[in-house]
XYZ file of C-alpha atoms in Angstrom:
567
model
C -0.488 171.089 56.503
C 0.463 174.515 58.129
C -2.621 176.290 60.217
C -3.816 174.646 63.575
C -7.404 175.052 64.635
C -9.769 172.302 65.849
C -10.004 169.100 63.613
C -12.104 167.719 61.748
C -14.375 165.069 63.175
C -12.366 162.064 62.569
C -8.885 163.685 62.679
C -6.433 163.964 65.479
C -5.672 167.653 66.342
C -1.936 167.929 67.038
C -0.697 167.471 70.933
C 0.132 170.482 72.916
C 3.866 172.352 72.356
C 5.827 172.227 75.722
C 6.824 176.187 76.208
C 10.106 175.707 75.239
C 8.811 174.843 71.815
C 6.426 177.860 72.373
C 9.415 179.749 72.839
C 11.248 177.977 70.220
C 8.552 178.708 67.519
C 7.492 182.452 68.505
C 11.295 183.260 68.033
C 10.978 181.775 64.029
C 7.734 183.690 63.511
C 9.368 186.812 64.325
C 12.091 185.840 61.760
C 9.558 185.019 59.115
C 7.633 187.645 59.301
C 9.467 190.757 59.800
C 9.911 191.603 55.977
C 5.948 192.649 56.769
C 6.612 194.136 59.359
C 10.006 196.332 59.302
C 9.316 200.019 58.112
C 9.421 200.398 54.668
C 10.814 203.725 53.550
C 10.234 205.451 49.941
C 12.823 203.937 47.393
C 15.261 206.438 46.325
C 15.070 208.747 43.230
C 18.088 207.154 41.865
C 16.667 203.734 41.748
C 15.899 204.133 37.936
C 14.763 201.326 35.213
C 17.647 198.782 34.252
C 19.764 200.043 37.740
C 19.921 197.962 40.889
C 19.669 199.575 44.646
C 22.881 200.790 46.343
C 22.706 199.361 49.720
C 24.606 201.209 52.122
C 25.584 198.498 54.386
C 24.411 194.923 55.229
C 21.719 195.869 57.139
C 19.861 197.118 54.479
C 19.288 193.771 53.074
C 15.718 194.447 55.114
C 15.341 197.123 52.612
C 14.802 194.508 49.680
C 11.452 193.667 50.163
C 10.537 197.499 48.870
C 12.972 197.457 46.066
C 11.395 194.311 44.722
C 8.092 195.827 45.352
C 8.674 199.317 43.602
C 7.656 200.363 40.156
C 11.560 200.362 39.284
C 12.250 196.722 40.152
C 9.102 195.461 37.951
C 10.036 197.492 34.929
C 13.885 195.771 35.239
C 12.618 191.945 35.501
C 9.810 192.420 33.234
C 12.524 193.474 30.705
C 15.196 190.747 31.778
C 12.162 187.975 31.975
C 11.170 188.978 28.542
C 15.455 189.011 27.523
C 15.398 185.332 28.553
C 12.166 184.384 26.599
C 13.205 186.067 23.234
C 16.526 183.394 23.310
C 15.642 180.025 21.731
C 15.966 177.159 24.010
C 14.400 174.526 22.910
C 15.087 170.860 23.225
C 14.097 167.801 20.911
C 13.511 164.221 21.952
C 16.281 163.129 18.935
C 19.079 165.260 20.062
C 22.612 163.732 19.078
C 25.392 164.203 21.751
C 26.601 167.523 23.384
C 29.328 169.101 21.512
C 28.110 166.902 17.959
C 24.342 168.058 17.175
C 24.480 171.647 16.803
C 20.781 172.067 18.027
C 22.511 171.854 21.486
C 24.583 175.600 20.497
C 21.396 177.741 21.215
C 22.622 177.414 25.378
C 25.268 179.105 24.436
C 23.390 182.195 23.587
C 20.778 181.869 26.229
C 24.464 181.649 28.750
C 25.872 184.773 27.572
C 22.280 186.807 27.784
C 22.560 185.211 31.603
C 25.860 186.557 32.241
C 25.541 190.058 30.883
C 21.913 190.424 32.812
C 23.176 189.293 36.168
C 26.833 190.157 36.508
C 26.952 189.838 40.142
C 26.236 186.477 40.371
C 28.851 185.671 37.455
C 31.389 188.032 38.912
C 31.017 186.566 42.750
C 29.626 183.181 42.449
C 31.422 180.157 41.319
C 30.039 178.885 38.289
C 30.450 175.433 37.073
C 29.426 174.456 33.732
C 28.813 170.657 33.603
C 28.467 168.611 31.049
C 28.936 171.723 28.746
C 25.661 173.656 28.999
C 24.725 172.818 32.488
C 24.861 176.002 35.001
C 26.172 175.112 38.849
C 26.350 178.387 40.950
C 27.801 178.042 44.325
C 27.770 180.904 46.881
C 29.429 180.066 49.298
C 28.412 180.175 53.080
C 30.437 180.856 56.110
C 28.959 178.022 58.161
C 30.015 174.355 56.579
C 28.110 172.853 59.514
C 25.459 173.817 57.273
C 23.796 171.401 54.567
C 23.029 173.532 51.302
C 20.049 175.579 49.949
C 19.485 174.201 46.343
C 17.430 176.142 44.187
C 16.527 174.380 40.805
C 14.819 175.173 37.114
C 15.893 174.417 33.884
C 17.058 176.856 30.603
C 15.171 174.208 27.723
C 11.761 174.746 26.491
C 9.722 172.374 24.570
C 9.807 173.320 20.727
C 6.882 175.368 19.096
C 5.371 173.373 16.002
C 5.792 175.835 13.335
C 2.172 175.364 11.947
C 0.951 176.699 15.636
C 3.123 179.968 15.183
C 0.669 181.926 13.895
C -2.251 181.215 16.434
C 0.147 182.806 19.188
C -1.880 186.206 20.304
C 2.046 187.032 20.538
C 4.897 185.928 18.713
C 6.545 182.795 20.814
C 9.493 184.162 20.869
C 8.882 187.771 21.481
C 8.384 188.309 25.305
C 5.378 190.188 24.660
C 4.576 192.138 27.619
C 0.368 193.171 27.446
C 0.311 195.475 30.922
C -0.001 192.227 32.757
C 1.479 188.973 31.229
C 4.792 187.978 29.683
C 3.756 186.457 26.999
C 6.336 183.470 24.723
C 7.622 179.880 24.843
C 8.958 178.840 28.355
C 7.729 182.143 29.953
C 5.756 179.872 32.481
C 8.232 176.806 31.859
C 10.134 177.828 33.638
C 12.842 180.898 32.768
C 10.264 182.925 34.635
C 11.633 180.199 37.575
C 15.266 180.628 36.698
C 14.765 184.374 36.343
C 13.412 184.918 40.033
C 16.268 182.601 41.126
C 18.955 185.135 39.773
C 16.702 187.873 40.908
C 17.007 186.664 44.173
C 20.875 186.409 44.414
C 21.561 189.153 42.720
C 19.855 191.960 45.108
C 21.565 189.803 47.744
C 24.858 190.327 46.702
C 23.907 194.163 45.886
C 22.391 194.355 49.384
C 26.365 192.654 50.895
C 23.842 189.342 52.091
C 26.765 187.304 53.740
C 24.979 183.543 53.857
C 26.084 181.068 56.368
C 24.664 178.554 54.513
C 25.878 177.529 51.313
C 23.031 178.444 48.360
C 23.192 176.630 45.466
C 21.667 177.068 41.819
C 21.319 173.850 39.615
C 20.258 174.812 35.706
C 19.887 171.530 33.532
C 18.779 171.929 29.622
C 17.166 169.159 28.753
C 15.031 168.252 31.320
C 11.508 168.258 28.680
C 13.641 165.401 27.162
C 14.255 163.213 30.103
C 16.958 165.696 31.718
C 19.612 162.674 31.666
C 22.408 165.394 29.928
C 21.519 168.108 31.881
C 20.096 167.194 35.379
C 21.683 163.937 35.507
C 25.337 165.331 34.947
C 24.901 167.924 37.383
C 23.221 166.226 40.172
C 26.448 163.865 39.946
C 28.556 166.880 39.655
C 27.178 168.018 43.276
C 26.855 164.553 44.940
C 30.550 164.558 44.545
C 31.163 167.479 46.864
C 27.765 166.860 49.189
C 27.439 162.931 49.325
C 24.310 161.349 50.530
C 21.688 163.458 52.427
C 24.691 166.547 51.651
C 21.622 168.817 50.875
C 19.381 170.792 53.338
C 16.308 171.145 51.217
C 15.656 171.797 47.372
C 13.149 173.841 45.666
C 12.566 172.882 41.645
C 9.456 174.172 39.541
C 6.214 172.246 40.288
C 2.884 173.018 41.825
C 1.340 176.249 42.929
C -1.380 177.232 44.680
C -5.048 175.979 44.106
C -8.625 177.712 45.294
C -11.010 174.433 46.422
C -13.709 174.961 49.120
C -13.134 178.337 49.625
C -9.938 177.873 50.940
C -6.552 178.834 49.279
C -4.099 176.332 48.886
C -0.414 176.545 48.444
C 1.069 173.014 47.576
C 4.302 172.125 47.119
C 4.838 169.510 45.578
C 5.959 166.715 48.051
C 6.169 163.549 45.527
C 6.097 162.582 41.795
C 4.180 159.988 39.980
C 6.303 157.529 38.454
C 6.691 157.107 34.658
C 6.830 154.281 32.102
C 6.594 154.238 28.336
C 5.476 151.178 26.391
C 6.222 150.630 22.921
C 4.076 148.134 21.135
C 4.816 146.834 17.697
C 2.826 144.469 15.558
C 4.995 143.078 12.981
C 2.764 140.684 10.324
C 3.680 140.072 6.374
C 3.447 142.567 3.961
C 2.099 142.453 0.138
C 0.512 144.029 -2.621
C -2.943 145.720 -1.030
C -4.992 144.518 -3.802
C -4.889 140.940 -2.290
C -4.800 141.755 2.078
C -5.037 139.590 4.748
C -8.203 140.148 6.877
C -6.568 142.002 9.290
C -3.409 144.286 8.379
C -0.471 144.926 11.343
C -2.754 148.688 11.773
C -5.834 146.593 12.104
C -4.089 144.907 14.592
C -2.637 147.265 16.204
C -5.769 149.626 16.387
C -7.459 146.839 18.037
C -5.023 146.964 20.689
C -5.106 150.576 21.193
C -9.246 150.494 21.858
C -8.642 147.563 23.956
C -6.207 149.732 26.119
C -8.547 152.617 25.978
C -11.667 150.993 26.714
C -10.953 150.584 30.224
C -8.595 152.710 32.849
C -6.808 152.296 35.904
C -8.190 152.235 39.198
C -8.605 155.325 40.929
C -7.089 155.213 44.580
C -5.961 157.212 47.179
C -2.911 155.567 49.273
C -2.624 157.672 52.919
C 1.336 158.210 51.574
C -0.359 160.206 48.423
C -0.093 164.070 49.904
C -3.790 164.675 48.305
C -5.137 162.811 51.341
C -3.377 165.565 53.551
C -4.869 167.858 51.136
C -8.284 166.421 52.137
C -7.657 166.209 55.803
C -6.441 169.898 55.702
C -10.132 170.775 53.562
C -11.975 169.092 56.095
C -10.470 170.927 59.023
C -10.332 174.330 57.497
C -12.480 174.859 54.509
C -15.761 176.119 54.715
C -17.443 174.596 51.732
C -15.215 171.155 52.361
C -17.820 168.678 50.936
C -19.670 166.572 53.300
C -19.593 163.405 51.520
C -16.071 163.878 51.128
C -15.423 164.781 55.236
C -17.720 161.425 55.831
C -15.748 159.053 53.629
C -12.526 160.955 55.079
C -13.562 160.549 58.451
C -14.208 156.483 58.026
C -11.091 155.682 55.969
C -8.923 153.629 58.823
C -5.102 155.184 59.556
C -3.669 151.972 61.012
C -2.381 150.830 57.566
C -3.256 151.631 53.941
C -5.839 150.464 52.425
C -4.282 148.982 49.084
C -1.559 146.984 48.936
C 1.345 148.352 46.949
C 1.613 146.851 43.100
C -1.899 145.115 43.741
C -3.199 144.350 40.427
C -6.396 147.239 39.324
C -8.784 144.743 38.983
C -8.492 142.903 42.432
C -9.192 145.374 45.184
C -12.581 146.897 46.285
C -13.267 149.754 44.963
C -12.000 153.099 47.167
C -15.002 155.180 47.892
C -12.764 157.927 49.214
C -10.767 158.512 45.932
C -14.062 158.057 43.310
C -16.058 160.491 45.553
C -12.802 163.157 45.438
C -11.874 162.033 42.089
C -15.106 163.653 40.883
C -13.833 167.444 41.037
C -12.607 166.102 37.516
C -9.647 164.779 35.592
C -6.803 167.014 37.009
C -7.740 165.855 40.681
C -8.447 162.577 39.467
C -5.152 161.700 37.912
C -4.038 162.353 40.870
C -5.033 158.888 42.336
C -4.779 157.206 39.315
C -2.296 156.047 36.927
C -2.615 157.747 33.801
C -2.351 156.111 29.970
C -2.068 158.073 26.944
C -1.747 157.012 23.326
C 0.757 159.849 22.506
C 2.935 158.553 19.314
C 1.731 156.284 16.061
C 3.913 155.319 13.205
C 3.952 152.724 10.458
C 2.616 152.343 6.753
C 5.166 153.288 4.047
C 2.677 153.613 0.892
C -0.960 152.960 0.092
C -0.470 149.996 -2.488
C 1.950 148.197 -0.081
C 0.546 146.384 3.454
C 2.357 147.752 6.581
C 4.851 145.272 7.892
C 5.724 146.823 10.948
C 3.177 149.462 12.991
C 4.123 150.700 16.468
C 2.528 152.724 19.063
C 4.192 154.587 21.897
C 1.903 154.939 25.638
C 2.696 157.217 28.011
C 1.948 156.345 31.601
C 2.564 158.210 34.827
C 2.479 155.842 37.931
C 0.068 156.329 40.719
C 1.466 155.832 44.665
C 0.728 152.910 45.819
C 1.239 151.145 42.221
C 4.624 150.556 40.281
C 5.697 150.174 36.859
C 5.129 146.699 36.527
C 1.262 146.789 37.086
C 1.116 148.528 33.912
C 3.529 145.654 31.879
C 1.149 142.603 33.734
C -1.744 144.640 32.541
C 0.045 144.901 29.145
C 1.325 141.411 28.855
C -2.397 139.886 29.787
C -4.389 142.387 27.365
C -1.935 141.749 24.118
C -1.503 138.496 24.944
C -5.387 137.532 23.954
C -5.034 139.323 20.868
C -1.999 137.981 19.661
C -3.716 134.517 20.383
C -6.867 135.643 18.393
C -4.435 136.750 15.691
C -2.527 133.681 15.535
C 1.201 135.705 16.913
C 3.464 135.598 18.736
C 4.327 137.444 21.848
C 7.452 139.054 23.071
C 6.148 140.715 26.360
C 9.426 142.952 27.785
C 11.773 140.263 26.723
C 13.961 142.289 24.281
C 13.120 140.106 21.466
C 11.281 140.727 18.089
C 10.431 138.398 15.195
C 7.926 138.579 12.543
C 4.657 137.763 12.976
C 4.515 139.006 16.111
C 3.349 141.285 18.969
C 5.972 143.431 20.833
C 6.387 145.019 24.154
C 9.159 147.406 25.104
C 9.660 149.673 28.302
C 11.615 153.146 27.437
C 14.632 153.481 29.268
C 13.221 156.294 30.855
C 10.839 153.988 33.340
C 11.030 155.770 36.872
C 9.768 154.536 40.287
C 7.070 156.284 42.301
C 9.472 159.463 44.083
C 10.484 159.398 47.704
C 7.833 161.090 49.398
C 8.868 164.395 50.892
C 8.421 164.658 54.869
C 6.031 167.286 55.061
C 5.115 167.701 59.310
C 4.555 171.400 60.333
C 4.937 170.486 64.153
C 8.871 169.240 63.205
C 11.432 171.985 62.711
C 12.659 171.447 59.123
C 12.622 172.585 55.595
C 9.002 172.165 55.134
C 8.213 174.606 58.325
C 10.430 176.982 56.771
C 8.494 176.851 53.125
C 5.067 176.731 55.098
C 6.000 179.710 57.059
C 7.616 181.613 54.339
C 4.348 181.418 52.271
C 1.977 182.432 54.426
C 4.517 185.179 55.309
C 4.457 186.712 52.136
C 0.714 185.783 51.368
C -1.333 185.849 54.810
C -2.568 183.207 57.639
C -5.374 182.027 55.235
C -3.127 180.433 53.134
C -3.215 176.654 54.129
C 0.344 175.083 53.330
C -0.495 171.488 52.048
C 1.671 168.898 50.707
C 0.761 168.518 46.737
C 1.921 165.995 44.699
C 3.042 166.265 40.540
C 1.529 164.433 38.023
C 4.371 165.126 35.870
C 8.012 164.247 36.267
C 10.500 167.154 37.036
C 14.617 167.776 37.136
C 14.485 166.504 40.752
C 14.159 162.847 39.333
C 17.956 162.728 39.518
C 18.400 164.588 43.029
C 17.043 161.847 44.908
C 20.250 160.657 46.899
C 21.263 164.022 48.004
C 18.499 164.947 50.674
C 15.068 163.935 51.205
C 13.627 167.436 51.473
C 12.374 167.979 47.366
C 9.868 170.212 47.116
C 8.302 170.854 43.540
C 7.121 174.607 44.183
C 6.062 177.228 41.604
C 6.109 179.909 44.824
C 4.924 183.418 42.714
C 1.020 183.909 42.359
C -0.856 186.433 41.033
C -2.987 187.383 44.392
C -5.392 189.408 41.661
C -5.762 186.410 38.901
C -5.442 183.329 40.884
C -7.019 181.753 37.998
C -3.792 182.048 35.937
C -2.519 179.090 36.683
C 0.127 177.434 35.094
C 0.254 179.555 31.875
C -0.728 177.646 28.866
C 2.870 175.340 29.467
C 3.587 173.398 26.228
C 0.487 174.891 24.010
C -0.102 177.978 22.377
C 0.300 181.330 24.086
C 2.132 180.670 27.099
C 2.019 183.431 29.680
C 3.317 184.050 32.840
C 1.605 186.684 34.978
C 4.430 189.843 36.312
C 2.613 190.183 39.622
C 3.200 186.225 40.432
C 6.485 186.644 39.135
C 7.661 189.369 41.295
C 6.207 187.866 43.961
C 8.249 184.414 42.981
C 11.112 187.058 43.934
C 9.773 188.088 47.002
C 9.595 184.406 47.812
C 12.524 183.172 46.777
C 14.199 185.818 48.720
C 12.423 185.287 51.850
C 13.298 181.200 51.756
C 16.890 182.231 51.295
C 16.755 184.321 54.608
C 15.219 181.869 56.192
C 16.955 179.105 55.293
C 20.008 180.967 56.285
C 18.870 181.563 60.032
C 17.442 177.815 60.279
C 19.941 175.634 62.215
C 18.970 172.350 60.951
């Protein structure tokens, strides 16, 4: 966490700094703060709507912090975040191959809105387009001592369902601006993102910003369909010129900022659940439905579903998971922090963890610590626990006929401390006893399939629990520089803890190239912290223009930062 006052009982407070480290760190505060501090003269008249500031030298670049702040510069990315909104870009699960389904075409469009919004960055910036449709800026530093800044997001939406169209309070695809929200598919996932990104190098190239280190913008367009064609190409594209560990830090969409005890919480996201699908089939003879069998393949295969459902995962709280920093930093600095909560927190032992990695979730004792926290409800519960979901359901091809073949797709995300295979054992054990009840046979993970039988198949898109990110305030290092950048821009109450995503992101695929990820939705609307994430993947999306200009702000700020850091 970033803020130091006296711990909690139960938690070590951190050791004294020697005073060169005093020195060392009052230096960087200056640097991080003095965007709030510099004076901030009246933008000029001729800063109008749709035009860009005229810096007069390099030392203006100071001078952006008011731009982005002025009536002018919200009018201009409220119309260029609509721009991007109104331009389909939607990806499908069942997409053929670049360059051969023509569903792919709409990144063409959504390209040349890009280039004729922000022609600075496409007149200055290399841009290589990988894999067809995926967007690799490079500006350049002047410093190759130094590892690159990558910033991340991706152009693809999930589709809109045509039969939810018309409950939109907007059109999806109309950028809809109300006074206070942008309102349309992907205008909190995540073009608002991509937007600030551009934003951001944009008035740095207006202002003559001269990095030393090299900044880097990674666009995939297909990462709500697994992001293999779009993340996966490019991430290869830039371990080629970086190698392993060739990165300084990255920054992708992810978590925000969350209000708990009366404290404010900004939490970048610092790890990722892991992620398995399971397909189970029940194949079983078909016939004429006027003489069945007592049980069709659905009856079957229902059973199996309730079976799943009827019980979850265990709910617990490895010391690795960043929520228990999240509950360490509550207890030390939140006034309403829970006293149940600081007790169990305060008794849970830090020699090792408590839970063995890939233990089965039947054969442990229960973790008081996780149930207690896990009853803020499901969002902080899945959290600590992996997650199942019956998502997908097809089979049956007419009512007179009985169903030969029924499957079921289940969604999982993987908890730390567990891995994808406690989910197949759990699997294997639970359709094993009803294909013995049922007289099958079963094919647990083994690639096979015969009739009369009961199926199990992983989706290729299995991933591992994530690397988790290093995430020490008292270390000079990317997370120091997010930490202070935040509370920069949004005050010293602002407690900078590591958060952790219960979805999977681009960054899946960016593993190898530095182990400084951060997940990090950085704009929030001071006035409507409630906003949240913005209705992602339902009806009436919304992002909120005061957190994204202050995503700008942000993002503008790291870059700085990151620029003057000399790790």
């Amino acid at each position: 966490m970033e803020k130091t006052t006296s711990a909690a009982p139960g938690l070590q407070t951190q050791p004294r700094q020697s005073k060169t480290r005093r020195s060392v760190l009052a230096t960087f505060a200056v640097l991080l703060t003095v965007w709030l501090l510099v004076p901030r003269p009246d933008a000029p008249l001729s800063w109008r709507l749709g035009r860009k500031p005229k810096f007069e030298n390099h030392g203006d670049v100071d001078k952006l912090y008011d731009f982005i702040s002025s009536a002018t510069f919200r009018n201009a990315t409220i119309e260029r975040l609509s721009g991007a909104v109104k331009v389909k870009s939607e990806s499908f699960d069942d997409l053929g191959a670049v360059g051969e389904d023509p569903r792919w075409d709409v990144f063409y469009d959504f390209h040349a809105y890009l280039k004729a919004t922000f022609p600075l960055v496409h007149d200055k910036l290399d841009l290589q387009k990988v894999n067809t449709h995926g967007l690799l800026y490079t500006w350049k530093g002047s410093d190759d001592s130094l590892k690159p800044t990558l910033l991340m997001a991706h152009q693809d939406t999930v589709p809109v369902p045509a039969e939810t169209v018309g409950s939109w309070t907007h059109p999806p695809w109309s950028g809809a601006y109300d006074g206070k929200f942008i309102w349309g598919r992907g205008a909190s996932d995540c073009k608002n993102q991509l937007i600030a990104a551009l934003e951001t190098l944009e008035l740095l190239l207006e202002a003559e910003f001269e990095p030393k280190r090299t900044i880097l913008l990674s666009f995939g367009f297909d990462e709500e369909s697994s992001g293999r064609e779009g993340a996966g190409h490019l991430s290869s594209a830039i371990h080629q010129r970086y190698g392993d560990g060739g990165i300084a830090v990255i920054v992708d969409e992810g978590s925000g900022f969350e209000e708990a005890w009366g404290t404010l919480f900004a939490k970048p996201g610092t790890a990722e659940k892991g992620y398995t699908d399971v397909a189970i089939t029940v194949r079983m003879p078909g016939g004429h439905s006027s003489i069945p069998s007592d049980h069709t393949s659905i009856g079957v295969l229902s059973e199996i579903i309730t079976r799943i459902e009827s019980e979850q995962y265990r709910t617990h709280l490895e010391e690795l998971n960043p929520y228990y920093t999240q509950l360490q930093c509550g207890a030390a600095h939140s006034p309403d922090f829970p006293h149940k909560l600081k007790k169990l927190l305060a008794s849970r032992t830090s020699s090792a963890s408590s839970f063995p990695w890939g233990s089965h979730c039947h054969k442990t004792k229960p973790d008081h610590l996780a149930l207690e926290a896990a009853k803020q409800g499901p969002a902080i519960k899945y959290l600590m626990q992996t997650s199942q979901a019956v998502d997908v359901i097809s089979g049956g091809a007419k009512i007179n006929a009985l169903p030969e073949r029924v499957t079921v797709s289940v969604n999982h995300r993987i908890n730390i401390g567990e891995t994808p295979q406690v989910v197949y054992d759990r699997l294997t054990i639970l359709a094993g006893a009803i294909a013995a009840k049922h007289n099958l046979t079963l094919h647990a993970f083994d690639g096979r399939e015969e009739a009369s039988s009961i199926i199990l198949a992983a989706s290729p898109n299995t991933l591992e629990v994530a690397p988790v990110t290093p995430a020490d305030a008292a270390v000079d290092g990317p997370f120091r520089v997010l930490a202070g950048t935040t509370r920069a821009l949004y005050g010293e109450d602002v407690v900078v803890t590591p958060g952790i995503m219960t979805g999977n992101t681009d960054t899946r695929y960016y593993w190898s190239l530095t182990k400084h990820i951060f997940r990090f939705s950085p704009g929030v609307d001071e006035d409507d912290r409630g906003a949240g994430l913005g209705n992602i993947h339902t009806v009436d999306e919304k992002v909120s223009v005061n957190g994204h200009v202050n995503a700008v702000k942000w993002f503008t700020l790291f870059v700085r930062n990151m620029d003057a850091a000399r790790f």
